[in-house]
mmCIF file of C-alpha atoms and ligand atoms in Angstrom:
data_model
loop_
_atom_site.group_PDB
_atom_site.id
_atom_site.type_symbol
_atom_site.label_atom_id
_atom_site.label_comp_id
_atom_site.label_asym_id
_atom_site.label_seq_id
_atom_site.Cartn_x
_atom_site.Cartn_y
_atom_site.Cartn_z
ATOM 1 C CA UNK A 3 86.911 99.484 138.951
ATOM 2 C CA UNK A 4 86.018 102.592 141.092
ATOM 3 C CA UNK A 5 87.116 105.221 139.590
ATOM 4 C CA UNK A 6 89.822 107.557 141.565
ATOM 5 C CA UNK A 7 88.300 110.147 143.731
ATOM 6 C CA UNK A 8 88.696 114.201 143.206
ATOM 7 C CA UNK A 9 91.226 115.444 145.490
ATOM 8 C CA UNK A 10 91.220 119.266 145.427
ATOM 9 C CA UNK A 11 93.109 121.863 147.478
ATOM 10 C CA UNK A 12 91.017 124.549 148.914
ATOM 11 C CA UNK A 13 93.010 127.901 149.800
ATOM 12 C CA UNK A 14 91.365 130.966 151.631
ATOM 13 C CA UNK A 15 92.557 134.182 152.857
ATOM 14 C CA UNK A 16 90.100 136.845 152.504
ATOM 15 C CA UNK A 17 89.824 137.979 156.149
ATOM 16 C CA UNK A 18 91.965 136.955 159.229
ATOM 17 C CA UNK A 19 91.993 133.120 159.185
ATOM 18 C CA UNK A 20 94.791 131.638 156.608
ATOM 19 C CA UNK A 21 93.179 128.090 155.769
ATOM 20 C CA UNK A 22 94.341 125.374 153.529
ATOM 21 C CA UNK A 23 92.313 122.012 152.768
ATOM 22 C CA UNK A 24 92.089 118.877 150.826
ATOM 23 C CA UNK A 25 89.062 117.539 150.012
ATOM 24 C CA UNK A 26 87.749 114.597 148.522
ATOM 25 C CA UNK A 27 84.980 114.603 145.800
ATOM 26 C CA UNK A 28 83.578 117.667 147.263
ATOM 27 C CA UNK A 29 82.563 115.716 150.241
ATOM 28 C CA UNK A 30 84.335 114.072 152.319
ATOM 29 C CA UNK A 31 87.577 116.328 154.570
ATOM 30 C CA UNK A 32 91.177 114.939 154.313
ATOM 31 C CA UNK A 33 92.568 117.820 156.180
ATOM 32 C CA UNK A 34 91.433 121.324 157.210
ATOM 33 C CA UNK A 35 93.577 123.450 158.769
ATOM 34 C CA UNK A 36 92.629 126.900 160.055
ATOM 35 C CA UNK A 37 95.178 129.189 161.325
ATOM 36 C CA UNK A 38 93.637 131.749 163.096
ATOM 37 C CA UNK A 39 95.331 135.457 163.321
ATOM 38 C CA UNK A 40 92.560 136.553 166.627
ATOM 39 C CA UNK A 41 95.143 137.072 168.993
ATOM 40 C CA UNK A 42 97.115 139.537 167.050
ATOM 41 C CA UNK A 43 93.839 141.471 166.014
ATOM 42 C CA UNK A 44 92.394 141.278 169.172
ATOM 43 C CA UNK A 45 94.018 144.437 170.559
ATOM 44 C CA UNK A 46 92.853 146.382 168.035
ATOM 45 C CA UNK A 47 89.209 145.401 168.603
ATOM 46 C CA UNK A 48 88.726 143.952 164.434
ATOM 47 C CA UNK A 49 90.811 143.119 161.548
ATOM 48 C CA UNK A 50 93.432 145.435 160.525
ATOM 49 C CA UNK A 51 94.079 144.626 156.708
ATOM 50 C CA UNK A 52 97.642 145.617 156.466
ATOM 51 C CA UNK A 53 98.622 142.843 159.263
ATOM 52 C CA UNK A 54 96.234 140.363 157.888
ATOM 53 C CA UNK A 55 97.984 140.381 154.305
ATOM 54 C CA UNK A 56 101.601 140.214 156.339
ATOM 55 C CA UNK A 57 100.581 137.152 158.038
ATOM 56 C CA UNK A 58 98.508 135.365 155.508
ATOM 57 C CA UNK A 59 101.934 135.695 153.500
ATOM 58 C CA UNK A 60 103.941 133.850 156.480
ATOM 59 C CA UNK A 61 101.327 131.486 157.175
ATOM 60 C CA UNK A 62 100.059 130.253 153.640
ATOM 61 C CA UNK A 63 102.785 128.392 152.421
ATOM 62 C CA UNK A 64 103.595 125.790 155.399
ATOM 63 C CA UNK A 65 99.767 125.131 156.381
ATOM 64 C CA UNK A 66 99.583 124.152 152.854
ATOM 65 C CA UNK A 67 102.075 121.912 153.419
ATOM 66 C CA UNK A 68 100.888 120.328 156.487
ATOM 67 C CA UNK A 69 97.482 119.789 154.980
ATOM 68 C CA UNK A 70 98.997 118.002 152.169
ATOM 69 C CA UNK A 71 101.093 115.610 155.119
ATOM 70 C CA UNK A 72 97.925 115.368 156.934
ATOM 71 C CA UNK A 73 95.658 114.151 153.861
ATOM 72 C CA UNK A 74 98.495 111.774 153.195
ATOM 73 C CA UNK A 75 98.981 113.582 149.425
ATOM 74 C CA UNK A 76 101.415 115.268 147.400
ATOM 75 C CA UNK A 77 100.744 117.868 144.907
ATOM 76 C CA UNK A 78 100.871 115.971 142.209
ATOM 77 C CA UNK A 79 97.640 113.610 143.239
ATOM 78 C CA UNK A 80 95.625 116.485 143.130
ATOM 79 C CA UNK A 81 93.100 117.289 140.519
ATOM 80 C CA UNK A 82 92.829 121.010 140.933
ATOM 81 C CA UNK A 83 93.729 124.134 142.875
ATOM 82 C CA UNK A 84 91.055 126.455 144.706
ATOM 83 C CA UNK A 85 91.107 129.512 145.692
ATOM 84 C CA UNK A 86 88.517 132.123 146.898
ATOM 85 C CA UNK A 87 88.703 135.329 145.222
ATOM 86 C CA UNK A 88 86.679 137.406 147.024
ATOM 87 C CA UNK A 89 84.442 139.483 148.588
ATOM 88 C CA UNK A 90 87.081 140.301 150.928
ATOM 89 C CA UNK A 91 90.160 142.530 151.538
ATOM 90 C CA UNK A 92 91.811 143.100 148.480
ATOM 91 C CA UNK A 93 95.317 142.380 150.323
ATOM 92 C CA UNK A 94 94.822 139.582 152.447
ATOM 93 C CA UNK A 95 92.828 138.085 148.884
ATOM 94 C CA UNK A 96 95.689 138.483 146.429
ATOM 95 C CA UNK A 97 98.181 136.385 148.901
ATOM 96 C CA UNK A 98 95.457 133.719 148.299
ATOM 97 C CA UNK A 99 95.180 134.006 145.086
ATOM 98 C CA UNK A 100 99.271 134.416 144.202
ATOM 99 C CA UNK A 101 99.609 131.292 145.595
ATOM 100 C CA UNK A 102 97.014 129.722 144.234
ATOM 101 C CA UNK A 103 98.037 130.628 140.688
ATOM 102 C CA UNK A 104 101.368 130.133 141.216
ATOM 103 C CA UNK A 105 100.899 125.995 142.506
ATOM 104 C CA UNK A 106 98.457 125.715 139.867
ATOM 105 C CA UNK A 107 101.418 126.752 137.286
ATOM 106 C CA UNK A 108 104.094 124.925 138.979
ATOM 107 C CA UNK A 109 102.136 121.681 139.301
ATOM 108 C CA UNK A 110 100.138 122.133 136.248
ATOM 109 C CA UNK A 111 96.759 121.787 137.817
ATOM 110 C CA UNK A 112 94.056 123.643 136.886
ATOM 111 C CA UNK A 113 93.104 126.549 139.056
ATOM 112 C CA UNK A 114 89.533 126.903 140.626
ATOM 113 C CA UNK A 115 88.118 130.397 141.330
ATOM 114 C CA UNK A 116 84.928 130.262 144.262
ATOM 115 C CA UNK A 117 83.294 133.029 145.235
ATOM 116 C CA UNK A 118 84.055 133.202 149.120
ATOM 117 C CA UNK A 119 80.233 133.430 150.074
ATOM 118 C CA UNK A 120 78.921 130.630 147.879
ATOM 119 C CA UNK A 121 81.470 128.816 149.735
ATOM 120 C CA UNK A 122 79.803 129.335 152.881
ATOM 121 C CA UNK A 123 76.448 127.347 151.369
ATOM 122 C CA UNK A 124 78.667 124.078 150.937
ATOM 123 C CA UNK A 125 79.687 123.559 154.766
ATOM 124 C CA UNK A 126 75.876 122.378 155.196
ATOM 125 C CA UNK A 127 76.481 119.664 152.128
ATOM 126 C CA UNK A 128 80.219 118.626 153.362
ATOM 127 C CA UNK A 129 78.796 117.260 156.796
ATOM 128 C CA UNK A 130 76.756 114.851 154.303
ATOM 129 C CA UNK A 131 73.147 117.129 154.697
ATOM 130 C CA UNK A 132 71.202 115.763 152.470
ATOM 131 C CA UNK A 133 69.091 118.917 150.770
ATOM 132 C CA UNK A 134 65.435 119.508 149.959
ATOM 133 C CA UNK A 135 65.113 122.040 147.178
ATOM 134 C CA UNK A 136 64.096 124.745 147.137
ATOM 135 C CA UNK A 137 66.028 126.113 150.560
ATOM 136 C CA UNK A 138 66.280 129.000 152.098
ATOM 137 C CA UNK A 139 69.851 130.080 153.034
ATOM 138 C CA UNK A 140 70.931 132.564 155.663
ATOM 139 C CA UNK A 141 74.468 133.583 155.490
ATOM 140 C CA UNK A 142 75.726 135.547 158.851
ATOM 141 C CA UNK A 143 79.594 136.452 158.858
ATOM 142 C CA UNK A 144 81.577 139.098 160.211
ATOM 143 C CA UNK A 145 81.222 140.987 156.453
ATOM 144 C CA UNK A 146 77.464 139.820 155.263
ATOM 145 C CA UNK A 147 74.056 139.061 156.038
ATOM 146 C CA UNK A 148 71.928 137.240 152.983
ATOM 147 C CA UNK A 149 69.070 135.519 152.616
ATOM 148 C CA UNK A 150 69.209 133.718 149.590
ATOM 149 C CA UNK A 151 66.810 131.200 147.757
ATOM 150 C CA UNK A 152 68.603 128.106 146.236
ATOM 151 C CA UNK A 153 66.748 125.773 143.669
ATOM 152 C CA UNK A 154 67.518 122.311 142.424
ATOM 153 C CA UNK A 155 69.600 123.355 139.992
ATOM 154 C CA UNK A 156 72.190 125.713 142.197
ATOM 155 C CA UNK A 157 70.989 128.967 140.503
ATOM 156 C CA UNK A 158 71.120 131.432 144.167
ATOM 157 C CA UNK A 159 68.346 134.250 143.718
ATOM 158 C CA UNK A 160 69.411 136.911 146.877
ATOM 159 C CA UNK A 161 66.419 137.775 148.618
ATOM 160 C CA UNK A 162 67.789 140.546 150.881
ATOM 161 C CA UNK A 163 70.833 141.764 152.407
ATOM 162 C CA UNK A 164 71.698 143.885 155.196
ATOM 163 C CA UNK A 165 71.684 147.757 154.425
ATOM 164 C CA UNK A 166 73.889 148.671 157.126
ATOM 165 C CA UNK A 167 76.211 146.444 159.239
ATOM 166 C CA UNK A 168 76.623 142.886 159.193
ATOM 167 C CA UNK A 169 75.174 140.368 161.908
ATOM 168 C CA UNK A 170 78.392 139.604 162.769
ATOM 169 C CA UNK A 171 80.025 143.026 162.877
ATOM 170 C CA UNK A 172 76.976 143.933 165.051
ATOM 171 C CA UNK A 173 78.351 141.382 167.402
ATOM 172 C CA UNK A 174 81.999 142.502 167.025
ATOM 173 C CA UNK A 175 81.219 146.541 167.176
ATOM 174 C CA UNK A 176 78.863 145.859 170.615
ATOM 175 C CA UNK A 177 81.692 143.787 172.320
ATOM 176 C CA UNK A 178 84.394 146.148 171.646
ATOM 177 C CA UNK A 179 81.811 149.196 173.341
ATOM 178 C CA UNK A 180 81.688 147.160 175.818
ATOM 179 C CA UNK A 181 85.481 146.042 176.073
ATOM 180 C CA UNK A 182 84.282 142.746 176.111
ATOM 181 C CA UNK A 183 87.085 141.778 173.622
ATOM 182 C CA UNK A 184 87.432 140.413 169.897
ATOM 183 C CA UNK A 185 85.466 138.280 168.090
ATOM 184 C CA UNK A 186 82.695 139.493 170.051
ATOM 185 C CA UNK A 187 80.136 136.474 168.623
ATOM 186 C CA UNK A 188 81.635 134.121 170.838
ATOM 187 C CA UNK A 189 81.834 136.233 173.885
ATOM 188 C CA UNK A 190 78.351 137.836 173.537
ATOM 189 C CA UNK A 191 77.235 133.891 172.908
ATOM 190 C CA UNK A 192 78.658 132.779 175.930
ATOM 191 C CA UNK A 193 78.166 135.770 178.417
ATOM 192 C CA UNK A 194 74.112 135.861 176.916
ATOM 193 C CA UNK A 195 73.412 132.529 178.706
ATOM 194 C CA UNK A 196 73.645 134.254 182.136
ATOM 195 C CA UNK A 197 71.451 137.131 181.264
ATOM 196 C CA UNK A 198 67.704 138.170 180.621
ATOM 197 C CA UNK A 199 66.717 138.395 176.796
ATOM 198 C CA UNK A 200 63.816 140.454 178.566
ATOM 199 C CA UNK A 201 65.359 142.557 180.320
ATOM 200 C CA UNK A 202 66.262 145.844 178.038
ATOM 201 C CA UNK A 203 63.464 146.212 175.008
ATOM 202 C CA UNK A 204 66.240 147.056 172.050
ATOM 203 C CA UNK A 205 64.558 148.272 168.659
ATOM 204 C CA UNK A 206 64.068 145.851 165.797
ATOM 205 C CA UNK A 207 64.267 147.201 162.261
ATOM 206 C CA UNK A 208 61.440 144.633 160.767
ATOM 207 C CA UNK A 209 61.928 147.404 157.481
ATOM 208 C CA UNK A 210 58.266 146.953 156.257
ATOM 209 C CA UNK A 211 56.801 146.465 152.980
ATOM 210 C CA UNK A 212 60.393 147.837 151.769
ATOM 211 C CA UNK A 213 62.397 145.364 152.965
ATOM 212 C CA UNK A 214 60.482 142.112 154.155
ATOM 213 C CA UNK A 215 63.592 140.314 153.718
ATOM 214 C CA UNK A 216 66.513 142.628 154.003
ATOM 215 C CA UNK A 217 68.218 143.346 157.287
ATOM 216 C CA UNK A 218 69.544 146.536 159.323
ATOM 217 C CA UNK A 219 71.597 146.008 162.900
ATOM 218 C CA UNK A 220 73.218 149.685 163.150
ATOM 219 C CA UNK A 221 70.018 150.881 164.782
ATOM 220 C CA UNK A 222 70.333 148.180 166.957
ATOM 221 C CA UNK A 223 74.259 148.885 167.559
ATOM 222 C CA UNK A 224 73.574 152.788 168.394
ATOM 223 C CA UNK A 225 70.874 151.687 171.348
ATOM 224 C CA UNK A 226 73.419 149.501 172.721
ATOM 225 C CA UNK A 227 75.839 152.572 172.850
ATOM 226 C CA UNK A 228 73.174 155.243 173.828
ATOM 227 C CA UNK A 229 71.977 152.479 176.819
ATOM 228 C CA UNK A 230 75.521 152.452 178.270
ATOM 229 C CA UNK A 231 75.588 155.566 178.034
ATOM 230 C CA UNK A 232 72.643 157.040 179.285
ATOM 231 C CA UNK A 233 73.453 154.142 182.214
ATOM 232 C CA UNK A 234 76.940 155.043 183.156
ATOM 233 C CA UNK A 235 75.990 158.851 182.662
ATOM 234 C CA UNK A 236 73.444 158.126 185.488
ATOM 235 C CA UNK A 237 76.066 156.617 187.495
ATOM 236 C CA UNK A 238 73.531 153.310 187.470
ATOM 237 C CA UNK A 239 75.073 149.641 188.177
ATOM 238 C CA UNK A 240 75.408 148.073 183.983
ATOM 239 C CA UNK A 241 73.951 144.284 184.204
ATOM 240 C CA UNK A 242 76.557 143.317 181.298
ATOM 241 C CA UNK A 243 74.965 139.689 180.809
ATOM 242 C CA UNK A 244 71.384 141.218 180.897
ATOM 243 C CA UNK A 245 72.697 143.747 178.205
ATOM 244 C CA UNK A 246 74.166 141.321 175.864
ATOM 245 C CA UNK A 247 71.433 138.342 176.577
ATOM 246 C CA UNK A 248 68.747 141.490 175.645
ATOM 247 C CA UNK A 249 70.784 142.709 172.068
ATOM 248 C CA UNK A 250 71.448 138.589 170.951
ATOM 249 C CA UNK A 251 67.700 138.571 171.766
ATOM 250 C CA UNK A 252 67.000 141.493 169.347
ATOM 251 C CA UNK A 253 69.365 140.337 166.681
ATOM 252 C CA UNK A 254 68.332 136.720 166.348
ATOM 253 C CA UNK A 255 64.744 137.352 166.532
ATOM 254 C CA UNK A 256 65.050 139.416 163.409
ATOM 255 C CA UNK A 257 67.203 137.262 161.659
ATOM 256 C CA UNK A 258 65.166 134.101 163.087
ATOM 257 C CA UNK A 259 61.169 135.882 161.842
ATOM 258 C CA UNK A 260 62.721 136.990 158.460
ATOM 259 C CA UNK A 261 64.397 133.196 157.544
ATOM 260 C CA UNK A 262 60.621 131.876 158.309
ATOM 261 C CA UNK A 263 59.102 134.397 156.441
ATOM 262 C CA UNK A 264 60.568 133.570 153.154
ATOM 263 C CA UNK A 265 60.725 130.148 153.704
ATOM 264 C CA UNK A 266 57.006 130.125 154.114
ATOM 265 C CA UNK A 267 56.290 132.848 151.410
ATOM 266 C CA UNK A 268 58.991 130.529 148.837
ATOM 267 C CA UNK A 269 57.458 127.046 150.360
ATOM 268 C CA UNK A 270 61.297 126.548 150.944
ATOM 269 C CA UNK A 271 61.613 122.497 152.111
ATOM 270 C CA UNK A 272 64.871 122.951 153.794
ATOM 271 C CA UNK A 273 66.179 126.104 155.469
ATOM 272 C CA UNK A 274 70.016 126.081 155.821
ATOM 273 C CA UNK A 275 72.329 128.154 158.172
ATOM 274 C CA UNK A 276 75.862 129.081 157.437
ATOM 275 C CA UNK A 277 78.758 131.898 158.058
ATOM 276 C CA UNK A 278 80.381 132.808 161.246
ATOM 277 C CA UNK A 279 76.940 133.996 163.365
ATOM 278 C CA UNK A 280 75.258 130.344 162.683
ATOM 279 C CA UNK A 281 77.685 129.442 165.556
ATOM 280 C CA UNK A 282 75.551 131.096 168.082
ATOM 281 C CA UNK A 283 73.420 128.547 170.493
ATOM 282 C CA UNK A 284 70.958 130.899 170.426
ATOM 283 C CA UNK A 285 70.255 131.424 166.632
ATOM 284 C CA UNK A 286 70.168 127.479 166.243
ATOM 285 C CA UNK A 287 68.014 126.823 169.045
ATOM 286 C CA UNK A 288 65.546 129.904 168.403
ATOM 287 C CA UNK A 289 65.415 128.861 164.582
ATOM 288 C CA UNK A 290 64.811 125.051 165.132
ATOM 289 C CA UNK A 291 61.818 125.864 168.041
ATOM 290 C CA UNK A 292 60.157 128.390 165.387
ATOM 291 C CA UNK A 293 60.219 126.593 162.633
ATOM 292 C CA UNK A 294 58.820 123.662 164.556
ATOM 293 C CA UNK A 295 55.899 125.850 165.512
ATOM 294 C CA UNK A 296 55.163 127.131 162.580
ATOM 295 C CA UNK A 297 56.314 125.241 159.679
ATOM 296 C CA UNK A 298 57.623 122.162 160.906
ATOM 297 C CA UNK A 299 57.852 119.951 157.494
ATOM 298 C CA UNK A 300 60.356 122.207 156.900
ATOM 299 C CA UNK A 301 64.442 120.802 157.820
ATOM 300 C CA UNK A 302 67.085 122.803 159.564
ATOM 301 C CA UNK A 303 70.601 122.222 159.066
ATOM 302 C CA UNK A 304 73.699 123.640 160.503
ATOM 303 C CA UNK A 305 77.115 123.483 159.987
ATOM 304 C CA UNK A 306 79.328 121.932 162.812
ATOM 305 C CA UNK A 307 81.416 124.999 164.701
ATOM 306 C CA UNK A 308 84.784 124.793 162.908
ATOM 307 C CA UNK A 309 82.780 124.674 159.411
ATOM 308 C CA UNK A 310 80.394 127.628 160.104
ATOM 309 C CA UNK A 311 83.205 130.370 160.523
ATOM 310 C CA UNK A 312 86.144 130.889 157.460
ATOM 311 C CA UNK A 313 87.716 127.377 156.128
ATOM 312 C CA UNK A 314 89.017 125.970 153.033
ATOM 313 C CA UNK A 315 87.296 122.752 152.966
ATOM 314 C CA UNK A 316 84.074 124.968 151.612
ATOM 315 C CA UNK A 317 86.068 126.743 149.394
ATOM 316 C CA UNK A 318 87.533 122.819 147.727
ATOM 317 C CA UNK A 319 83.838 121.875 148.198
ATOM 318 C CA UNK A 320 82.310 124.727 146.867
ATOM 319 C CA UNK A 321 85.439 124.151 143.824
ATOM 320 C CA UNK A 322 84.514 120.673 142.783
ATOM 321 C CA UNK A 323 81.362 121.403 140.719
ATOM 322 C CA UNK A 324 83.123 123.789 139.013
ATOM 323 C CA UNK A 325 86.001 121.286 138.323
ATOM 324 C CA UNK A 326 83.158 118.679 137.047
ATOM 325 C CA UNK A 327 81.966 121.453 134.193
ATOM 326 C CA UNK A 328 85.844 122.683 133.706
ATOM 327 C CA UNK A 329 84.744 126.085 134.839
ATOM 328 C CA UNK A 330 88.651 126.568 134.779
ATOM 329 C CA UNK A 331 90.504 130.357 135.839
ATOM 330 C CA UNK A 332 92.846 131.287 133.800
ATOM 331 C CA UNK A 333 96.316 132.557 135.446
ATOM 332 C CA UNK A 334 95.608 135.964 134.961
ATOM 333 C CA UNK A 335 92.730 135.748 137.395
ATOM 334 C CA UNK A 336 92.642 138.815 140.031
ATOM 335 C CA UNK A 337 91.121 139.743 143.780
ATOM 336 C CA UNK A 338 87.138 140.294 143.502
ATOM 337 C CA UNK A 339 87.090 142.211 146.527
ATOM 338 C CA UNK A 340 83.824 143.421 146.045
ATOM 339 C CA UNK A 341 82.309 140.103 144.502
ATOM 340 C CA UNK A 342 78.586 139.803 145.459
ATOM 341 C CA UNK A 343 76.273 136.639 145.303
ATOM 342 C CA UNK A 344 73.100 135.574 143.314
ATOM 343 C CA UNK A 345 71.015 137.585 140.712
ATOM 344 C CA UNK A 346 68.453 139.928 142.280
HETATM 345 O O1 LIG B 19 82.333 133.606 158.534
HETATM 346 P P1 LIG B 19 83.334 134.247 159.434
HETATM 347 O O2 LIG B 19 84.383 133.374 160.070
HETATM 348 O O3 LIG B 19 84.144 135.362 158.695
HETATM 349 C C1 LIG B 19 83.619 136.217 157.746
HETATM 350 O O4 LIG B 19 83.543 135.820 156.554
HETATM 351 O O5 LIG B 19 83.236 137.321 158.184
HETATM 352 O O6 LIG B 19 82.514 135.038 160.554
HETATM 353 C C2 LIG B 19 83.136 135.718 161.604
HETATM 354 C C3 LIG B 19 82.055 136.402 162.431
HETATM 355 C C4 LIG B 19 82.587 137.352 163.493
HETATM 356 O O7 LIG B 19 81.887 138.581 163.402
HETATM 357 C C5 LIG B 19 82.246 136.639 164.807
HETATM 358 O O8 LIG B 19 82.004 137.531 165.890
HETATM 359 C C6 LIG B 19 81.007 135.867 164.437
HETATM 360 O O9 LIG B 19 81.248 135.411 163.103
HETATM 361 N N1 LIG B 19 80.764 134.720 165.319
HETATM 362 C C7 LIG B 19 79.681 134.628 166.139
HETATM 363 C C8 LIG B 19 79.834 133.427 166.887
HETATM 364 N N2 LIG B 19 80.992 132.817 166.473
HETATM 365 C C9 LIG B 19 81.533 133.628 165.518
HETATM 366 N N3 LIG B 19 78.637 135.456 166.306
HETATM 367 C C10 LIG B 19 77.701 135.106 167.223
HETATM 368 N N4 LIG B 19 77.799 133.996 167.990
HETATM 369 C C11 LIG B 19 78.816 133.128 167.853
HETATM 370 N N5 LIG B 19 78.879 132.027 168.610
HETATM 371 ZN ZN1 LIG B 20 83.203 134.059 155.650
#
């Protein structure tokens, strides 16, 4: 007889998107349901924690309920409860986690703690990516930038990190300069395509011998600023999609030439893309045309859109080989907000 698959609920609320999931042997999506708090963020140009944790705590409860209707379940087929526990904002974290611990009591399921950035490796695997080890994994979000080294096994070495601000925030902090609006990823994305990468020669911090992998974008952020500036101060005509298109080209080059280089230096077989930035067309399409050049035995994969940014199918994903070796939370498990990923 087969046997009964794994249904686990994935909750996450560690930034601005409340998200609730069920997911099926770690694999395969029964519902995923995002609710995303942009719009009320937006006018403040980024996240303001106190509102976050206010709406998480409106939200959680009845998108948890409609992705139990829409994977056809009730809480008592489920196997286990997820939650991620951090990095993230202590607030909007411990409405997450609450919950979390208080289903897990009521329904007597066990509870699942996942590390919100090991999270973001699984979207790759729940699209059915079949992995070469060892890979090379770049997480870009609106809070990290990591290059990580994966083996067969799971164990994550970290490679480098950024020093400064986060791809992502780059993005965000640029846009709001240039009141282009919030998430600024998106927008920069979009507007890019219309510009000249060439156009503006922005600084890349390549770091050196001290740093070959790590990554620094608030050098980068402060010649966006000091360009517009120096530009409006001049009274000169700004070229906004020539700007953008020229600091994307700066950003992703970086991030694009470091990825290689470890993947070369590690003979990485796979390299894998994940967090809110690998939504940008022109990180996936710079990444796939270098690595053809230069190491081309070597696979790309990338989440689909709706997987790369926050979700709580990878947190249930990134929960079920946990659940396999009863790597169990207890109910007096707390917010990490500062939780970091893979040993130096
Ligand atoms: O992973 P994520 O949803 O949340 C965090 O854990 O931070 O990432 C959100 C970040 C934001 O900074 C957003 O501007 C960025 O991902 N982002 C993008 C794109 N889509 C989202 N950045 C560049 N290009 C995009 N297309
Ligand atoms: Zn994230």
């Amino acid at each position: 007889m087969k046997e009964a698959p794994v249904l686990i609920l994935g909750i996450e609320t560690s930034c601005d998107e409340t998200a609730a999931a069920v997911v099926a042997d770690g694999r395969r999506i029964l519902s995923n349901l995002v609710s995303s708090q942009v719009e009320l963020h937006a006018r403040y140009g980024g996240v303001v924690p106190e509102i976050a944790s206010r709406q998480h705590l409106l939200l959680l409860n009845p998108l948890i309920d409609d992705a139990l209707k829409e994977a056809g379940v009730q809480l008592k087929d489920l196997q286990a409860i997820a939650v991620s526990h951090g990095p993230g904002l202590v607030g909007a974290l411990l409405i997450g986690v609450a919950t979390a611990k208080a289903l897990a009591y009521a329904a007597r399921l066990p509870l699942v703690a996942v590390n919100h950035l090991e999270a973001h490796l699984y979207a790759n695997q729940l699209e059915g990516a079949v992995i070469s080890y060892p890979a090379v994994n770049l997480i870009v979000s609106g809070g990290h930038s990591e290059l990580l080294l994966i083996d067969e096994s799971g164990a994550i070495k970290s490679l480098g990190r950024t020093r400064d601000d986060a791809a992502g925030e780059a993005f965000d902090k640029v846009a709001r300069v240039l009141e282009l609006g919030y998430p600024g990823g998106p927008l920069i994305d979009k507007m890019a395509r219309e510009g000249n990468p060439a156009a503006i020669d922005f600084p890349r911090a390549w770091l050196g011998n001290d740093g070959p992998y790590d990554f620094s974008f608030s050098g980068l952020k402060t010649a966006v600023i000091n360009h517009l500036y120096h530009a409006r101060r001049r009274g000169e005509q700004i070229n906004m999609p020539d700007l953008v298109s020229s600091f994307q080209e700066a950003l992703v080059e970086v991030l694009v030439e470091k990825t290689i280089a470890a993947a070369r230096d590690l003979e990485a077989q796979t390299v894998l893309l994940s967090g809110g930035v690998a939504a940008n067309s022109h990180l996936r399409r710079r990444m796939q045309e270098r690595l053809r050049a230069s190491l081309p035995a070597v696979t790309l994969h990338y989440p689909d859109l709706k997987l790369c940014t926050d979700n709580a199918a990878m947190i249930a994903a990134a929960a079920y080989p946990l659940y396999q070796r009863k790597g169990f939370a207890s109910l007096d498990l707390n917010a990490d907000p500062g939780l970091g990923i893979g040993r130096p």
